mmCIF file of C-alpha atoms and ligand atoms in Angstrom:
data_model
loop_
_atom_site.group_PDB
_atom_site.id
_atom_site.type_symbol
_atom_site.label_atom_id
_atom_site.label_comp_id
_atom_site.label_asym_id
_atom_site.label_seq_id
_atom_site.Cartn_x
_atom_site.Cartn_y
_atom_site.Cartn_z
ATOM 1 C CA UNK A 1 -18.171 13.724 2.318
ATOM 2 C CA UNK A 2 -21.226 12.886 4.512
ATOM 3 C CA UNK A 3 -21.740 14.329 7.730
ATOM 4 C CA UNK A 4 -21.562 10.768 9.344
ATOM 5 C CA UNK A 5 -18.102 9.751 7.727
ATOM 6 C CA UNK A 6 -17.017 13.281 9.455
ATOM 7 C CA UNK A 7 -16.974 11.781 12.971
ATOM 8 C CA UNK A 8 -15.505 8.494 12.521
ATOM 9 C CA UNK A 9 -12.037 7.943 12.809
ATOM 10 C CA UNK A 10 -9.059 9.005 10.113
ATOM 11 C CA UNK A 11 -7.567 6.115 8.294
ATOM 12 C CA UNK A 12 -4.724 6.613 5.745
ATOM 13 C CA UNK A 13 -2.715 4.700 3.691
ATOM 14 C CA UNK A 14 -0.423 4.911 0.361
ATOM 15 C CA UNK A 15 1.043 1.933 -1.946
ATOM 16 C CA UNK A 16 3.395 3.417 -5.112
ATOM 17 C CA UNK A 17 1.475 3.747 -8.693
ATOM 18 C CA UNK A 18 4.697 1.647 -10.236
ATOM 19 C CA UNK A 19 4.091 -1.218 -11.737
ATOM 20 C CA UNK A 20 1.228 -3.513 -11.904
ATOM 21 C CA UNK A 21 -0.121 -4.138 -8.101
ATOM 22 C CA UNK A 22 0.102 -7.820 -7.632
ATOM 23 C CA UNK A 23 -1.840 -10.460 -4.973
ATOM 24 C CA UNK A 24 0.286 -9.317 -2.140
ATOM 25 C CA UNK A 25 -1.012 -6.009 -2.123
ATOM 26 C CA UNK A 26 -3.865 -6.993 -2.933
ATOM 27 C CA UNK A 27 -4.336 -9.721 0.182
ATOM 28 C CA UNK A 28 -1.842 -7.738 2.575
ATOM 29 C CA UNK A 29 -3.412 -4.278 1.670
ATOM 30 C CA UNK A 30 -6.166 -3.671 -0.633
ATOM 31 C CA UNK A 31 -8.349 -6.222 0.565
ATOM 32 C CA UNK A 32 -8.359 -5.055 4.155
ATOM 33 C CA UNK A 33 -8.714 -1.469 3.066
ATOM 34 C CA UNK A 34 -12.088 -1.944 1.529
ATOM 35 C CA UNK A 35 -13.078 -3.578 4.989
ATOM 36 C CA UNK A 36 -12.408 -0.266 6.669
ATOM 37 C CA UNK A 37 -14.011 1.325 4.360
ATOM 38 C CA UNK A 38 -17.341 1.535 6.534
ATOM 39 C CA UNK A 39 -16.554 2.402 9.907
ATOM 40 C CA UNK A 40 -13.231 4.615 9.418
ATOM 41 C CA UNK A 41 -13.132 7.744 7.155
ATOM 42 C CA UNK A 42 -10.279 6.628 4.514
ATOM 43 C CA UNK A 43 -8.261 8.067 2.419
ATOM 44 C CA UNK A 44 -6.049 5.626 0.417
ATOM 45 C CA UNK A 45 -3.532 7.588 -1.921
ATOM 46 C CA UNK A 46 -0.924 6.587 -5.077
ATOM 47 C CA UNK A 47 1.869 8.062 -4.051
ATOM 48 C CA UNK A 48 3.356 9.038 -6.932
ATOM 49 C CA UNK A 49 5.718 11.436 -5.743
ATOM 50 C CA UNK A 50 7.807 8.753 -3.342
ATOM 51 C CA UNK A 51 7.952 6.510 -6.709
ATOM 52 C CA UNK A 52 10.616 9.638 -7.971
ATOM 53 C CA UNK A 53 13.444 8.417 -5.485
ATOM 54 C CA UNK A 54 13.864 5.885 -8.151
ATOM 55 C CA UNK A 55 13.856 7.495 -11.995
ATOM 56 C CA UNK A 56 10.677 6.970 -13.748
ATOM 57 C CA UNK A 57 10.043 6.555 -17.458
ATOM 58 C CA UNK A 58 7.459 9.675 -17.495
ATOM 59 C CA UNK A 59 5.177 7.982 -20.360
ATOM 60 C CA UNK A 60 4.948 4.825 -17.953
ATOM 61 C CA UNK A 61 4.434 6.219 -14.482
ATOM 62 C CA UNK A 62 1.504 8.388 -16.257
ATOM 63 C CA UNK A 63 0.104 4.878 -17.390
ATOM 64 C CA UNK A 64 0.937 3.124 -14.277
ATOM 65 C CA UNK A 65 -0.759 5.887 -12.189
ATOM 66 C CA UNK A 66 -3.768 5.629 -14.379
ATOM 67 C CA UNK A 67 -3.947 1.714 -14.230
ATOM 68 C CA UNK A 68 -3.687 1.972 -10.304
ATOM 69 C CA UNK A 69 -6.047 3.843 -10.283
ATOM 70 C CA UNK A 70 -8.604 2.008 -12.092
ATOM 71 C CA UNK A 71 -7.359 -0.992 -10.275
ATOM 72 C CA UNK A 72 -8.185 0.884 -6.716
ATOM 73 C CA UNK A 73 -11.846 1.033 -8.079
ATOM 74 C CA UNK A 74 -12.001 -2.387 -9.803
ATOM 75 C CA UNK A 75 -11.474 -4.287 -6.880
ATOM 76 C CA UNK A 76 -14.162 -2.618 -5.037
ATOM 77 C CA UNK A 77 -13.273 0.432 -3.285
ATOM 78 C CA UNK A 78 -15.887 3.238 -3.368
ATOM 79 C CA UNK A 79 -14.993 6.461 -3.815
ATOM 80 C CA UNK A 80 -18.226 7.589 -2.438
ATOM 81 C CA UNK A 81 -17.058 6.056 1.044
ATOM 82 C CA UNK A 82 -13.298 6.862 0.529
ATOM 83 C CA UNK A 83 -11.085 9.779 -0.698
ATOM 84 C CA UNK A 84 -9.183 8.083 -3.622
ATOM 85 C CA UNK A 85 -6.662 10.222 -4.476
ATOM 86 C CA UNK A 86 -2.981 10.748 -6.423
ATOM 87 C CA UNK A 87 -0.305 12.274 -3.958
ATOM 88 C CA UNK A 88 1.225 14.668 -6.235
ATOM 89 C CA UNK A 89 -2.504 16.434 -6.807
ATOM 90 C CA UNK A 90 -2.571 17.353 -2.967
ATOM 91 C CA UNK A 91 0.204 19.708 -2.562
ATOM 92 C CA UNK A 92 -0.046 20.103 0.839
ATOM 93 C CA UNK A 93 2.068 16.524 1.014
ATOM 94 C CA UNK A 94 5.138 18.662 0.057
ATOM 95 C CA UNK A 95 4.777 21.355 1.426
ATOM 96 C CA UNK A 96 4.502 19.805 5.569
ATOM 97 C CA UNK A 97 7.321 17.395 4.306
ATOM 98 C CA UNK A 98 9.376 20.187 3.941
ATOM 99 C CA UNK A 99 8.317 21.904 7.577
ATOM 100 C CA UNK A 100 8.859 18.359 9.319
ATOM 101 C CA UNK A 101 12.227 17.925 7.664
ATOM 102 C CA UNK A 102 13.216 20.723 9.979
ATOM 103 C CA UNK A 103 12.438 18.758 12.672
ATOM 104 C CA UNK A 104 13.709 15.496 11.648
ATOM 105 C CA UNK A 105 17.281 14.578 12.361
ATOM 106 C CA UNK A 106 19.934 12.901 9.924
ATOM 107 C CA UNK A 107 20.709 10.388 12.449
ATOM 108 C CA UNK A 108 17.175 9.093 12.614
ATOM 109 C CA UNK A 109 16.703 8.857 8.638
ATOM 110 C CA UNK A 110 20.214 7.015 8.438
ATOM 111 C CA UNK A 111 18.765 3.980 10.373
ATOM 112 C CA UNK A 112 15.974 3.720 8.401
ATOM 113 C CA UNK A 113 16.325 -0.069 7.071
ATOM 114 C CA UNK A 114 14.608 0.604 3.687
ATOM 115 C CA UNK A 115 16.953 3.420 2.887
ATOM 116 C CA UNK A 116 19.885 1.674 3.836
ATOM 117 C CA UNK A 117 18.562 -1.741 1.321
ATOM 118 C CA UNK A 118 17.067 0.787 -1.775
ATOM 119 C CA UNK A 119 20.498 2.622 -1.727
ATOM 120 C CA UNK A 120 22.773 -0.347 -1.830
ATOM 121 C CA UNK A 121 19.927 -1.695 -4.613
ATOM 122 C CA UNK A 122 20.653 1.927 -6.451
ATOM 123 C CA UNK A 123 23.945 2.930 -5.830
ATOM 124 C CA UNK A 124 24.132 5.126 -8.824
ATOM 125 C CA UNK A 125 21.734 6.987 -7.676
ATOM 126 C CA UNK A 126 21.445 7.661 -4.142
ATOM 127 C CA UNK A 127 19.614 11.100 -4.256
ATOM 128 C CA UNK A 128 18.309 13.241 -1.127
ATOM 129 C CA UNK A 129 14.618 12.397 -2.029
ATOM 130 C CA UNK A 130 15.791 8.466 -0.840
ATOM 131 C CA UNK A 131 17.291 9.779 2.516
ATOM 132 C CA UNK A 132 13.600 12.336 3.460
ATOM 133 C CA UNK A 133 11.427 9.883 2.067
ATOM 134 C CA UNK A 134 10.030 9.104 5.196
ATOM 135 C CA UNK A 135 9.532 12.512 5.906
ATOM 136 C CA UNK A 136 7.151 12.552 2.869
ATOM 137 C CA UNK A 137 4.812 9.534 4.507
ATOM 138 C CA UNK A 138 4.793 11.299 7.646
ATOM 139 C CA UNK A 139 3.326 14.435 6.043
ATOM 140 C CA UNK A 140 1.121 12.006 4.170
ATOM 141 C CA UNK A 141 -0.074 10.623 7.214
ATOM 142 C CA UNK A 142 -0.484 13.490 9.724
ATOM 143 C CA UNK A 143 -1.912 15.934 7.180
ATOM 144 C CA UNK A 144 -4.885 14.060 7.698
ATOM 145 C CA UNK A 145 -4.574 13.225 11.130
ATOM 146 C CA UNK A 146 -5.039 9.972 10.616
ATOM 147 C CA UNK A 147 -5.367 7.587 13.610
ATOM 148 C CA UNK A 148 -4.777 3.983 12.264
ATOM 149 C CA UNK A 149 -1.959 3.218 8.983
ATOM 150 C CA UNK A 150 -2.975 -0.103 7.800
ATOM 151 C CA UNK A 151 0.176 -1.075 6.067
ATOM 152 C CA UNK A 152 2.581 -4.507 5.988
ATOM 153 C CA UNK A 153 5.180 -5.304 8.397
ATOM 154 C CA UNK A 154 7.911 -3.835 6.449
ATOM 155 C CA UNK A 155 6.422 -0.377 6.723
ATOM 156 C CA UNK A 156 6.629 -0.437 10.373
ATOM 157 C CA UNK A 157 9.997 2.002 11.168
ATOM 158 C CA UNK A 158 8.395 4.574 9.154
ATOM 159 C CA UNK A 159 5.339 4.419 11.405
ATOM 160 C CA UNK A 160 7.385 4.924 14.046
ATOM 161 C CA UNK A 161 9.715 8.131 12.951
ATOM 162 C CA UNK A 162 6.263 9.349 11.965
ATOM 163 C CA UNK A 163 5.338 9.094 15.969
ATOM 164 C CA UNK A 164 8.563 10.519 16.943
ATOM 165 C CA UNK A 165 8.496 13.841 14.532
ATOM 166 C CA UNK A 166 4.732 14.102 15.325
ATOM 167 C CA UNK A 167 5.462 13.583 18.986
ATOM 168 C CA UNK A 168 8.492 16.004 18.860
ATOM 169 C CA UNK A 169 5.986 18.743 17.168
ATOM 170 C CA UNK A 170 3.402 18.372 19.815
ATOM 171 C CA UNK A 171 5.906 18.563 22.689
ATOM 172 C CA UNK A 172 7.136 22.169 21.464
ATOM 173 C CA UNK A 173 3.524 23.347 19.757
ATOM 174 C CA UNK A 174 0.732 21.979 21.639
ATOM 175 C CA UNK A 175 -1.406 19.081 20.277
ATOM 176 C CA UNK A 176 -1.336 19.825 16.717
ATOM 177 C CA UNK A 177 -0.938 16.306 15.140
ATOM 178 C CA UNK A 178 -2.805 12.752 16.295
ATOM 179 C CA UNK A 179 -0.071 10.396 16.904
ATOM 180 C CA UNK A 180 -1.007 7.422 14.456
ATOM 181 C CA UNK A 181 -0.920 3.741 15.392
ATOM 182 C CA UNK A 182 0.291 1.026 12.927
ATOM 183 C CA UNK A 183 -1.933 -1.649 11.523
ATOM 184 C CA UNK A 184 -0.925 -4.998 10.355
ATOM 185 C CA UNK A 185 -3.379 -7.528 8.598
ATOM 186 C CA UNK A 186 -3.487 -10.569 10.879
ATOM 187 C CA UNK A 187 -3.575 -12.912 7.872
ATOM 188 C CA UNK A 188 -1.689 -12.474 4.738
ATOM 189 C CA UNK A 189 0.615 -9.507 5.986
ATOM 190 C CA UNK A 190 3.161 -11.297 3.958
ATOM 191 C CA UNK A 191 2.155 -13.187 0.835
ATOM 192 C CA UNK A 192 5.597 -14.495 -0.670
ATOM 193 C CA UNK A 193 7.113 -14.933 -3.984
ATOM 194 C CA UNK A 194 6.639 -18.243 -5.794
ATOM 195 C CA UNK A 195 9.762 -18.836 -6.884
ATOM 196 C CA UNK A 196 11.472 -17.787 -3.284
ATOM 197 C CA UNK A 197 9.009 -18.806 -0.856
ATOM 198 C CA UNK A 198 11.509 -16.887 1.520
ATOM 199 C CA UNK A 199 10.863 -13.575 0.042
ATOM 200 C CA UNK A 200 8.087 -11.396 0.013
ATOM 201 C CA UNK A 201 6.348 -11.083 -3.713
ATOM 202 C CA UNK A 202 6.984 -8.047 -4.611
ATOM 203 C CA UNK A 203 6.764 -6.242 -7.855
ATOM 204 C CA UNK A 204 10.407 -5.033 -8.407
ATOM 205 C CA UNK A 205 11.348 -8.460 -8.684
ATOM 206 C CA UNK A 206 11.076 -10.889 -12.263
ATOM 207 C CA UNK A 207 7.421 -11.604 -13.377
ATOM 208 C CA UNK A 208 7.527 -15.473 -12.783
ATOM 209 C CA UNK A 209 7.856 -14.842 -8.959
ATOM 210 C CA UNK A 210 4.461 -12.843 -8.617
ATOM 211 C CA UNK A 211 1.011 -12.812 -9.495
ATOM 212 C CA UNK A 212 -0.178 -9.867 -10.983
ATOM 213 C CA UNK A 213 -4.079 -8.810 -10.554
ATOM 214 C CA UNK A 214 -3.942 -8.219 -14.333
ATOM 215 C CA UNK A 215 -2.834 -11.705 -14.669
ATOM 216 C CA UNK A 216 -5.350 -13.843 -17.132
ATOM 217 C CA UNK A 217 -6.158 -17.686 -16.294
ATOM 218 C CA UNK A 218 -3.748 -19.612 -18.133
ATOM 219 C CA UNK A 219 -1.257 -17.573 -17.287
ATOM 220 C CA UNK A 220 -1.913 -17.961 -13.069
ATOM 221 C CA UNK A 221 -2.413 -21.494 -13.442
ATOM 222 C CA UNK A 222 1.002 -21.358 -15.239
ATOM 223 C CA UNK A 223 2.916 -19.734 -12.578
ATOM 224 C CA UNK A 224 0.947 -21.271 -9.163
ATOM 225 C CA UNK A 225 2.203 -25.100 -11.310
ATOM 226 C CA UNK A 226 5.741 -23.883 -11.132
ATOM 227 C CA UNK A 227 5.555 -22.685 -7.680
ATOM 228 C CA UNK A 228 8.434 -23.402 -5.483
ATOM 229 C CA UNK A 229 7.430 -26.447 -3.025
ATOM 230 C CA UNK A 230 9.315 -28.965 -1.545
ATOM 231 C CA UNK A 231 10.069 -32.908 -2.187
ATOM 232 C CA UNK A 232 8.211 -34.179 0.634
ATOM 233 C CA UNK A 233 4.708 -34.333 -0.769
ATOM 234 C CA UNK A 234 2.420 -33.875 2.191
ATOM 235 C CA UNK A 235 -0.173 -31.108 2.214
ATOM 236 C CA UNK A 236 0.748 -29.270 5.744
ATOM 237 C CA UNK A 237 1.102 -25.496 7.027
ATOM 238 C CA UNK A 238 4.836 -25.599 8.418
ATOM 239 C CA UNK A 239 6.054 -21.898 7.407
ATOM 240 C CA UNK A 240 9.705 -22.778 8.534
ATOM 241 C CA UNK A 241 9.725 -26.094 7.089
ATOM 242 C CA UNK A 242 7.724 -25.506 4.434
ATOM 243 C CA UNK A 243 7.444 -22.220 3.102
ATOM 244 C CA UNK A 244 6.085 -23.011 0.027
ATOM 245 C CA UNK A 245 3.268 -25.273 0.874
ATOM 246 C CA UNK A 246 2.295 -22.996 3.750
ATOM 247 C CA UNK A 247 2.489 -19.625 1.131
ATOM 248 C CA UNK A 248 -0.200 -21.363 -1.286
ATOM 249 C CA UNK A 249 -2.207 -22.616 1.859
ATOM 250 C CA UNK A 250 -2.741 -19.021 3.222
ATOM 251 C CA UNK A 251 -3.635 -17.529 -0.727
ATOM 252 C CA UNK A 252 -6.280 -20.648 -0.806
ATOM 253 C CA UNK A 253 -7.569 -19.867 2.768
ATOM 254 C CA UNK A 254 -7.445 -16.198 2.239
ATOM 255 C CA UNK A 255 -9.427 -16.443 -0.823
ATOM 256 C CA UNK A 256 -12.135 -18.817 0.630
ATOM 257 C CA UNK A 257 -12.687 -17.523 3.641
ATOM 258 C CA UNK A 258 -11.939 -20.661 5.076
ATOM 259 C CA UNK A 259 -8.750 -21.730 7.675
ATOM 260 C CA UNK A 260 -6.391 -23.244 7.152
ATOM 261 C CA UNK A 261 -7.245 -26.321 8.914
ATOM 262 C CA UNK A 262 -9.902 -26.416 6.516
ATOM 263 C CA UNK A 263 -8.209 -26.242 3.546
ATOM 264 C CA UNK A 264 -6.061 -28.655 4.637
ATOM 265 C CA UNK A 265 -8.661 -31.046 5.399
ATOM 266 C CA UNK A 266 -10.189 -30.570 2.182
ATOM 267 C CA UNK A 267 -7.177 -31.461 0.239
ATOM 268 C CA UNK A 268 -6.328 -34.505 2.880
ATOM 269 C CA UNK A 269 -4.840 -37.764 1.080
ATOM 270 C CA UNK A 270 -3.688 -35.170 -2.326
ATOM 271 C CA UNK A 271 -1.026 -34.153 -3.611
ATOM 272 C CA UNK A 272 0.514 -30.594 -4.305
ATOM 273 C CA UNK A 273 -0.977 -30.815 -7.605
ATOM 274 C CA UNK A 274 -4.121 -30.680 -6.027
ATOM 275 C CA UNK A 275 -3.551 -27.873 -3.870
ATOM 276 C CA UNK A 276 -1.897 -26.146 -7.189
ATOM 277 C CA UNK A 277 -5.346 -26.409 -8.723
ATOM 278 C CA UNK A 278 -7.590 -25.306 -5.941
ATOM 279 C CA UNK A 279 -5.127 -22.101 -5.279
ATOM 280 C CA UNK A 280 -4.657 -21.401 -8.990
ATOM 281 C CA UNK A 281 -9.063 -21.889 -8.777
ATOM 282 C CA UNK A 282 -9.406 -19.257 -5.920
ATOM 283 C CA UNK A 283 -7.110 -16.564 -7.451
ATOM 284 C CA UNK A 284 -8.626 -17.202 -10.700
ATOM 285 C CA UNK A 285 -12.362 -16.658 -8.993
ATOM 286 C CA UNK A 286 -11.146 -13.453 -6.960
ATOM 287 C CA UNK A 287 -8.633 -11.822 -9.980
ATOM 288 C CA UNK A 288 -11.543 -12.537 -12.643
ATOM 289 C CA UNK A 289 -14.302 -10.046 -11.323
ATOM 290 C CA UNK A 290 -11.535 -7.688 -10.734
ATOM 291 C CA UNK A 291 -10.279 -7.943 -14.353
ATOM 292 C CA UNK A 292 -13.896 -7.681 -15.708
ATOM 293 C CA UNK A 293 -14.394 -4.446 -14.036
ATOM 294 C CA UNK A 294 -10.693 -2.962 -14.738
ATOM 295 C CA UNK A 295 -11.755 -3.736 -18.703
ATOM 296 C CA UNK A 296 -14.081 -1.472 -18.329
ATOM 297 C CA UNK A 297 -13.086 1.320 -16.289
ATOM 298 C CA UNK A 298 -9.973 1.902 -18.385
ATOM 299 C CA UNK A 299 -11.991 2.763 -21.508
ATOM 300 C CA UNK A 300 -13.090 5.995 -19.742
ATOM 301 C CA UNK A 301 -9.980 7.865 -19.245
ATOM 302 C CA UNK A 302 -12.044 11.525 -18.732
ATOM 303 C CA UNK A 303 -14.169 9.431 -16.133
ATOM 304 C CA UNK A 304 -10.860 8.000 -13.997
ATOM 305 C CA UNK A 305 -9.981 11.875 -14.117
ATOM 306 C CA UNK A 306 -13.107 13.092 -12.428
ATOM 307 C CA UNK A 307 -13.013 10.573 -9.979
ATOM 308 C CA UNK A 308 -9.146 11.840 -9.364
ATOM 309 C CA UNK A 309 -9.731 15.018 -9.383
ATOM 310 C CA UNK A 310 -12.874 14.489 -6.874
ATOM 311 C CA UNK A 311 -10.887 12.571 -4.299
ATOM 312 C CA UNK A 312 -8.169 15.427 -4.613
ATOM 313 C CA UNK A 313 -9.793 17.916 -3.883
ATOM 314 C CA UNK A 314 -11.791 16.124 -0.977
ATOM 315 C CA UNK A 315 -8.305 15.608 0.402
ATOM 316 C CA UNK A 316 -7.017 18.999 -0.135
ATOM 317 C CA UNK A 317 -10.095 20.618 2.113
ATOM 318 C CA UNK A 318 -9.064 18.277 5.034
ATOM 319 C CA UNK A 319 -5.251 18.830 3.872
ATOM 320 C CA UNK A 320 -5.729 22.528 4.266
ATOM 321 C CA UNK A 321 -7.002 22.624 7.702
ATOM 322 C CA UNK A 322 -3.957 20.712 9.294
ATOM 323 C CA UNK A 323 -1.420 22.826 7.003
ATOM 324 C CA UNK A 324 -2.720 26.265 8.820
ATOM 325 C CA UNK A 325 -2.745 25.267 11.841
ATOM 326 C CA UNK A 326 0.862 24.039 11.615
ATOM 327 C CA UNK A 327 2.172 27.324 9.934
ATOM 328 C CA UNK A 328 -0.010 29.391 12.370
ATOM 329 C CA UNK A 329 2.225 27.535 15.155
ATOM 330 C CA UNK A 330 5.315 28.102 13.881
ATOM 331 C CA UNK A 331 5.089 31.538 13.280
ATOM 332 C CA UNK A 332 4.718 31.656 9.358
ATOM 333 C CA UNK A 333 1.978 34.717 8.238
ATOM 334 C CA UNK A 334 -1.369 34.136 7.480
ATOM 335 C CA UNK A 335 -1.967 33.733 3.496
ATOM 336 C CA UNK A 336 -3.850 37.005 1.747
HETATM 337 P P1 LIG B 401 8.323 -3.331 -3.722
HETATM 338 O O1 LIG B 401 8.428 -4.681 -3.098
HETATM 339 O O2 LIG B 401 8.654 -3.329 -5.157
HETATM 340 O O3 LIG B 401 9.028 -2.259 -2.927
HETATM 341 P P2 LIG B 401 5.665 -3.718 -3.028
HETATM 342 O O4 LIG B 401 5.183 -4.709 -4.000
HETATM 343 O O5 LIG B 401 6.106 -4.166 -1.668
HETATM 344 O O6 LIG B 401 6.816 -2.911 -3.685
HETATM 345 P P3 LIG B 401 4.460 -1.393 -1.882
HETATM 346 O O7 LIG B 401 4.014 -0.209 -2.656
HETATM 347 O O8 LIG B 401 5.733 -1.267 -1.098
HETATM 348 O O9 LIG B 401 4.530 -2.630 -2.861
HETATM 349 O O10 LIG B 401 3.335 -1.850 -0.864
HETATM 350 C C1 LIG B 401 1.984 -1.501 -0.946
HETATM 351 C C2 LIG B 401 1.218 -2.214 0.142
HETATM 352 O O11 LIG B 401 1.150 -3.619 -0.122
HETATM 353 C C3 LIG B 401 1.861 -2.066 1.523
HETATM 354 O O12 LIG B 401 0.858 -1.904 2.487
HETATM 355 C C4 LIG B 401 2.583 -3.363 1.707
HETATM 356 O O13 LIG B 401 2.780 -3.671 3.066
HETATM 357 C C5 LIG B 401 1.650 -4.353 0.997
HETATM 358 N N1 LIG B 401 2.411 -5.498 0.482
HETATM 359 C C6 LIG B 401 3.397 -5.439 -0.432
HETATM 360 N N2 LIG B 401 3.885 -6.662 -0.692
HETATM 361 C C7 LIG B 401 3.179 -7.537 0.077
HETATM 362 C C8 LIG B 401 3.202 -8.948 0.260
HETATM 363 N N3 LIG B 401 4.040 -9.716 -0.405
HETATM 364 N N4 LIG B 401 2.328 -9.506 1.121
HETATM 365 C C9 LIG B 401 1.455 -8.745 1.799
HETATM 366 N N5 LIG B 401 1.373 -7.396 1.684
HETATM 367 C C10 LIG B 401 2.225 -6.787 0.836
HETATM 368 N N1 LIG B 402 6.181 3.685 1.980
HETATM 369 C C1 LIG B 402 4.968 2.953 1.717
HETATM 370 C C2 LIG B 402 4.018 3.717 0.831
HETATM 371 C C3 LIG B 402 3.514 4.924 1.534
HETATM 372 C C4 LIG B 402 2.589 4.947 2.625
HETATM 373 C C5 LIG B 402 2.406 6.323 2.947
HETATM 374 C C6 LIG B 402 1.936 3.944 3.335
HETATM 375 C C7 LIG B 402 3.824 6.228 1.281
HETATM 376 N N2 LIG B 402 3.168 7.048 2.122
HETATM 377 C C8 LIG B 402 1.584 6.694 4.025
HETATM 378 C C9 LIG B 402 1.103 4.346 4.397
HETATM 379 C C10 LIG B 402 0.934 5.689 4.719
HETATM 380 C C11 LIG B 402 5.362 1.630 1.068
HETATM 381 O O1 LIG B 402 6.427 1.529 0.552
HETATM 382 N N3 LIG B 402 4.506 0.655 1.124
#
C-alpha cells in the first residue's frame, strides 16, 4: 500500500461469503464502499469464519467465498486502493477475539438482538460461536483500528459493544484501540424484499423476494412485475402507506442518480407498470456490467487467489502491529 493511503483514515467493513449477495447489499453496502474507496484506507473482508455459527455445506461456502469474491471486484472495487481480503486468511481475527472475550461480559452478549432472533431461527443449534460472535467483529474491526464501519442499520448494537470492549481496554491499558464510529448510507440503508415490502431483502429468505446481482434480465423483469404493491394505483413515495411503491422508487432513484421527486415526476400520469419497467430498466443497466465482468473473472480461479492472498497478507502486516501491542499490554511474552 502507497505511502499516501498510509495517512488517511481506517475504514473496515465485513458482509458473510454465503449465498449470492443480492441488490441490498449491493445499494446499502457495496455501492457506498467503492465511494470510500479514495479518501479512506479500506479494508472490506468476507467473513467467512462468522458464516460457521450456522453449519455450512464445505463444497458450497468454498464456492460461495470464491463467487464473493469475484463479485467484490466485478462491481468495481480495486484492490489496488483497498485490502480485499477473506477473514479466515488473517488469523489475527481469532486470535484478539479470543483476548477480548476476556473482557466481554455474558450479560452484554445476551442482549444482543441478532443473537436472540438467529437462535430462536436455529434452535437446534445454538452453539457458543452464536453467543461471541460479536466478539469476532470487534476484533475484526479494531485489529485495524479502523475509525468509520460503514454497515446497515441492523448492524448497529454490534458497533456499539465494539465501543464498549474497546473503551473498557483503553480505560485499564492506555489508548491501545481507536474507538470506531458507525456509518449508515443515507439512502438505501434498507432496500426491502419484494414480496414483503415490510422486510428487509435479505438472502436467507426464498429467491422470489430478492434480487440477486447474478440475476439475468428476464429473470429481474420477472420478479420487479410480481413485486408486492398496493391497489391504489398512484405513483407516490409514502413508506408507511406504501411500502411497496416507495421500495421500487428508491432502487429507481438509487440507480439513476436522480430523487425521488424526479422519478416521480417522470413517471407522472402512469401506472405501476410503468414504474415496474423503468426499475426492472435501471437494475438491468447497473446488474449487466457487473455480470459481464463477474463472467470473466471467475474463469481465472489461480488469478482470484493471488488477489486473495495479496489483500491477506496486506491485512496481516497492519493486523500484526495492533496484535503486539495488545499482548505486550497484557503481559503475554514477546514471540522468538
Ligand atoms: P441475512 O439477511 O441473510 O442475514 P444479509 O443479506 O442481510 O444477510 P449481511 O451479510 O448481513 O447480508 O449484510 C452485508 C451488508 O449488506 C451489511 O452492511 C448490511 O447492512 C447490508 N444489507 C443487507 N441487507 C440489506 C438491505 N436489504 N438493504 C440495504 N443494505 C443491506
Ligand atoms: N455482522 C456483519 C458482518 C460483519 C461485519 C464485521 C461488518 C462481520 N464483521 C466487521 C462490519 C465490520 C453482518 O451481519 N452484516
Amino acid at each position: 500500500m502507497q505511502e499516501a493511503q498510509q495517512q488517511k483514515p481506517v475504514i473496515f467493513s465485513g458482509i458473510q461469503p454465503t449465498g449470492v449477495p443480492h441488490l441490498g447489499n449491493y445499494i446499502g453496502a457495496w455501492r457506498n464502499w467503492k465511494l470510500l474507496e479514495d479518501d479512506y484506507r479500506c479494508l472490506y473482508c468476507l467473513v467467512d469464519l462468522h458464516s460457521l455459527t450456522i453449519r455450512q455445506d464445505p463444497a458450497e461456502l468454498r464456492r460461495s467465498t470464491m463467487q464473493a469474491y469475484a463479485l467484490l471486484l466485478a462491481v468495481g472495487l480495486d484492490p489496488t486502493k483497498s485490502l480485499l481480503f477473506v477473514q479466515s486468511h488473517v488469523p489475527a481475527h481469532a486470535e484478539l477475539a479470543w483476548i477480548l472475550s476476556c473482557y466481554t461480559y455474558m450479560g452484554e452478549l445476551s442482549r444482543m438482538v441478532q443473537f436472540k432472533e438467529k437462535s430462536a431461527k436455529h434452535d437446534e443449534n445454538i452453539n457458543a460461536g452464536l453467543f461471541t460472535y460479536p466478539v469476532l467483529q470487534a476484533a475484526d474491526i479494531l485489529l485495524y483500528q479502523a475509525a468509520l464501519v460503514p454497515v446497515g442499520a441492523d448492524q448497529k448494537q454490534h458497533l456499539e459493544l465494539t465501543r464498549d470492549v474497546a473503551e473498557r481496554f483503553n480505560k485499564v491499558y492506555g489508548d491501545v484501540f481507536v474507538i470506531p464510529e458507525h456509518r449508515i448510507p443515507k439512502v438505501g440503508a434498507r432496500i426491502m424484499s419484494l414480496s414483503d415490502p415490510t422486510s428487509k431483502m435479505s438472502k436467507s429468505d426464498p429467491e422470489e423476494t430478492y434480487i440477486s446481482l447474478l440475476d439475468r434480465p428476464d429473470v429481474i423483469r420477472r420478479k420487479i412485475k410480481r413485486a408486492v404493491t398496493d391497489s391504489e394505483g398512484e405513483i407516490r413515495y409514502d413508506e408507511e402507506n406504501k411500502p411497496g411503491v416507495s421500495n421500487l422508487l428508491s432502487i429507481l432513484a438509487v440507480l439513476t442518480g436522480r430523487s425521488i421527486e424526479a422519478c416521480v415526476d417522470s413517471l407522472a400520469g402512469q401506472g405501476y407498470g410503468a414504474l415496474k419497467e423503468a426499475t426492472a430498466e435501471a437494475v438491468i443497466t447497473t446488474l449487466s456490467p457487473v455480470q459481464a465482468q463477474f463472467d470473466a473473472l471467475i474463469q481465472d480461479k489461480e488469478r482470484l487467489m493471488q488477489l486473495m492472498d495479496e489483500g491477506a497478507q496486506g491485512a496481516a502486516r497492519l493486523a500484526a502491529r495492533t496484535l503486539a501491542k495488545v499482548y505486550k499490554k497484557i503481559g503475554l511474552l514477546p514471540r522468538g
